[in-house]
Amino acid sequence: MVGQPGGTSMFSRFPSPQNLWLALAAKVYSAAGQAASILHATAILQVYQAKALKQLHEGSPDPGLMQELRSATDFALQATKVTARSLGQVMSTMVVQEHHLWLNLAQMADADKVRFLNAPISQAGRFGDTVEDFAQQFSAVQKQMEAIKHILPRSDKASGARSRPAHRQGPPPYGYYICSAP
């Protein structure tokens, strides 16, 4: 299974977050390719159905042609179901990827992240109570970080290394707002 500790994967040479991302991307690629292939087959079946219907319209009903038309319709319906399932896999895997991305971007301990990654994803509220739990946990971590910032001295205040030059005109450099504290 993807993301399980100790599991073997073709991406096992990468660190854990990259391993999971690459495995999920491979899953998305496979499911999307399957959906595209099935849509192509469905298009071919629909062309065949149109030709068969044209023959039925021009002449008398042929029992063999009607059976072929029914078979083509059954194949098209089965292909539609498989396509919908493949696209559902693509979407659910993308949800898991985005969930994993945001957990990696959050400043929280790995033990806390595991709880959110193992949470079930439900249709009611997309993630159930997981989103609210995540928001509360993130707020608690941010409050702890703020409390620690007031206690510990910042090394960049002493050196003045991160101060913005007063003579600079125009917008700040890229990443300034991301890297500097408000």
Short mmCIF file of C-alpha atoms in Angstrom, two decimals:
data_model
loop_
_atom_site.label_atom_id
_atom_site.label_comp_id
_atom_site.label_asym_id
_atom_site.label_seq_id
_atom_site.Cartn_x
_atom_site.Cartn_y
_atom_site.Cartn_z
CA MET A 1 0.00 0.00 0.00
CA VAL A 2 1.19 3.52 -0.75
CA GLY A 3 2.51 5.47 2.21
CA GLN A 4 2.72 2.56 4.66
CA PRO A 5 5.96 2.37 6.60
CA GLY A 6 8.07 -0.59 5.60
CA GLY A 7 6.16 -1.04 2.35
CA THR A 8 8.19 -1.52 -0.79
CA SER A 9 7.68 0.80 -3.67
CA MET A 10 9.45 1.54 -6.91
CA PHE A 11 10.01 5.01 -5.41
CA SER A 12 11.57 3.77 -2.15
CA ARG A 13 14.89 5.52 -2.87
CA PHE A 14 13.21 8.90 -2.27
CA PRO A 15 12.46 10.37 1.18
CA SER A 16 8.98 9.74 2.56
CA PRO A 17 7.02 12.81 1.28
CA GLN A 18 8.49 12.50 -2.21
CA ASN A 19 7.90 8.75 -2.15
CA LEU A 20 4.21 9.25 -1.42
CA TRP A 21 3.84 12.05 -3.97
CA LEU A 22 5.49 10.05 -6.73
CA ALA A 23 3.43 6.95 -5.96
CA LEU A 24 0.20 8.97 -5.94
CA ALA A 25 1.16 10.73 -9.17
CA ALA A 26 1.79 7.35 -10.80
CA LYS A 27 -1.65 6.21 -9.63
CA VAL A 28 -3.28 9.35 -11.06
CA TYR A 29 -1.42 8.95 -14.34
CA SER A 30 -2.52 5.32 -14.64
CA ALA A 31 -6.18 6.02 -13.86
CA ALA A 32 -6.30 9.04 -16.19
CA GLY A 33 -4.71 6.99 -18.98
CA GLN A 34 -7.27 4.25 -18.45
CA ALA A 35 -10.10 6.79 -18.61
CA ALA A 36 -8.73 8.31 -21.83
CA SER A 37 -8.35 4.88 -23.42
CA ILE A 38 -11.90 3.92 -22.51
CA LEU A 39 -13.28 7.20 -23.85
CA HIS A 40 -11.53 6.47 -27.17
CA ALA A 41 -13.08 2.98 -27.27
CA THR A 42 -16.48 4.46 -26.44
CA ALA A 43 -16.17 6.92 -29.33
CA ILE A 44 -15.44 4.04 -31.72
CA LEU A 45 -18.46 2.12 -30.38
CA GLN A 46 -20.68 5.16 -30.87
CA VAL A 47 -19.58 5.48 -34.51
CA TYR A 48 -20.44 1.81 -34.99
CA GLN A 49 -23.81 2.35 -33.30
CA ALA A 50 -24.58 5.30 -35.58
CA LYS A 51 -23.81 3.24 -38.69
CA ALA A 52 -25.95 0.35 -37.44
CA LEU A 53 -28.85 2.70 -36.68
CA LYS A 54 -28.52 4.21 -40.15
CA GLN A 55 -28.74 0.72 -41.71
CA LEU A 56 -31.81 -0.06 -39.60
CA HIS A 57 -33.42 3.20 -40.67
CA GLU A 58 -32.79 2.56 -44.38
CA GLY A 59 -34.02 -1.02 -44.50
CA SER A 60 -36.10 -3.58 -42.70
CA PRO A 61 -35.19 -4.61 -39.16
CA ASP A 62 -32.43 -7.23 -39.19
CA PRO A 63 -32.34 -9.38 -36.01
CA GLY A 64 -28.56 -9.87 -36.31
CA LEU A 65 -27.96 -6.14 -36.64
CA MET A 66 -30.24 -5.46 -33.67
CA GLN A 67 -28.23 -7.93 -31.55
CA GLU A 68 -24.95 -6.26 -32.59
CA LEU A 69 -26.42 -2.87 -31.72
CA ARG A 70 -27.48 -4.15 -28.28
CA SER A 71 -24.00 -5.61 -27.69
CA ALA A 72 -22.32 -2.35 -28.72
CA THR A 73 -24.65 -0.44 -26.39
CA ASP A 74 -23.81 -2.80 -23.50
CA PHE A 75 -20.08 -2.35 -24.14
CA ALA A 76 -20.51 1.43 -24.25
CA LEU A 77 -22.39 1.40 -20.94
CA GLN A 78 -19.73 -0.79 -19.30
CA ALA A 79 -17.02 1.51 -20.65
CA THR A 80 -18.84 4.52 -19.23
CA LYS A 81 -18.97 2.88 -15.78
CA VAL A 82 -15.25 2.06 -15.88
CA THR A 83 -14.44 5.60 -17.06
CA ALA A 84 -16.43 7.09 -14.20
CA ARG A 85 -14.63 4.79 -11.75
CA SER A 86 -11.22 5.74 -13.18
CA LEU A 87 -12.00 9.45 -12.99
CA GLY A 88 -13.23 8.95 -9.42
CA GLN A 89 -9.86 7.36 -8.59
CA VAL A 90 -8.10 10.32 -10.18
CA MET A 91 -10.11 12.81 -8.15
CA SER A 92 -9.79 10.94 -4.84
CA THR A 93 -6.05 10.52 -5.32
CA MET A 94 -5.71 14.22 -6.08
CA VAL A 95 -7.62 15.01 -2.87
CA VAL A 96 -5.20 12.82 -0.92
CA GLN A 97 -2.23 14.50 -2.64
CA GLU A 98 -3.48 17.96 -1.77
CA HIS A 99 -4.24 16.87 1.80
CA HIS A 100 -0.69 15.50 2.07
CA LEU A 101 0.79 18.70 0.59
CA TRP A 102 -0.93 20.94 3.13
CA LEU A 103 0.11 18.68 5.98
CA ASN A 104 3.72 18.89 4.81
CA LEU A 105 3.51 22.67 4.59
CA ALA A 106 2.08 22.96 8.11
CA GLN A 107 4.48 23.36 11.01
CA MET A 108 3.35 20.39 13.01
CA ALA A 109 4.95 17.23 14.36
CA ASP A 110 4.92 14.09 12.24
CA ALA A 111 2.96 12.24 14.93
CA ASP A 112 0.16 14.81 14.62
CA LYS A 113 0.22 14.60 10.82
CA VAL A 114 -0.29 10.82 10.88
CA ARG A 115 -3.65 11.29 12.60
CA PHE A 116 -4.87 13.49 9.75
CA LEU A 117 -3.44 11.29 6.98
CA ASN A 118 -5.17 8.23 8.44
CA ALA A 119 -8.52 10.00 8.84
CA PRO A 120 -11.27 8.69 6.55
CA ILE A 121 -12.45 10.91 3.74
CA SER A 122 -16.24 11.07 3.63
CA GLN A 123 -18.71 12.67 1.26
CA ALA A 124 -20.34 14.59 4.11
CA GLY A 125 -18.16 17.63 4.49
CA ARG A 126 -15.48 16.09 2.25
CA PHE A 127 -13.20 15.30 5.22
CA GLY A 128 -15.81 15.07 7.97
CA ASP A 129 -14.47 16.69 11.14
CA THR A 130 -10.87 16.32 9.95
CA VAL A 131 -10.69 19.81 8.48
CA GLU A 132 -11.93 21.39 11.71
CA ASP A 133 -9.55 19.21 13.76
CA PHE A 134 -6.69 20.19 11.48
CA ALA A 135 -7.54 23.89 11.79
CA GLN A 136 -7.68 23.65 15.59
CA GLN A 137 -4.40 21.74 15.75
CA PHE A 138 -2.74 24.24 13.40
CA SER A 139 -3.98 27.17 15.52
CA ALA A 140 -2.63 25.51 18.66
CA VAL A 141 0.77 24.99 17.04
CA GLN A 142 0.82 28.62 15.85
CA LYS A 143 0.03 29.84 19.39
CA GLN A 144 2.85 27.68 20.76
CA MET A 145 5.23 29.08 18.15
CA GLU A 146 4.24 32.66 19.06
CA ALA A 147 4.78 31.94 22.76
CA ILE A 148 8.21 30.49 22.05
CA LYS A 149 9.14 33.47 19.83
CA HIS A 150 8.56 35.85 22.75
CA ILE A 151 10.80 33.77 25.02
CA LEU A 152 13.67 32.98 22.66
CA PRO A 153 15.72 35.84 21.18
CA ARG A 154 15.82 35.99 17.39
CA SER A 155 19.28 35.71 15.91
CA ASP A 156 18.49 37.97 12.94
CA LYS A 157 17.51 40.92 15.18
CA ALA A 158 20.98 40.94 16.69
CA SER A 159 22.79 40.82 13.36
CA GLY A 160 20.36 42.98 11.39
CA ALA A 161 20.80 40.61 8.45
CA ARG A 162 17.15 40.53 7.42
CA SER A 163 16.40 44.22 7.59
CA ARG A 164 15.00 45.76 4.44
CA PRO A 165 17.12 48.54 2.90
CA ALA A 166 15.48 51.97 3.18
CA HIS A 167 16.67 53.21 -0.24
CA ARG A 168 15.01 50.40 -2.24
CA GLN A 169 12.14 51.50 -4.51
CA GLY A 170 9.40 49.23 -5.86
CA PRO A 171 8.02 45.94 -4.57
CA PRO A 172 10.02 43.76 -2.18
CA PRO A 173 11.99 40.85 -3.62
CA TYR A 174 10.22 37.54 -4.29
CA GLY A 175 9.82 35.50 -1.14
CA TYR A 176 10.24 38.49 1.22
CA TYR A 177 6.74 38.07 2.66
CA ILE A 178 7.15 34.32 2.91
CA CYS A 179 10.50 34.40 4.70
CA SER A 180 10.06 37.42 6.97
CA ALA A 181 7.88 37.62 10.05
CA PRO A 182 5.01 40.14 9.97
#
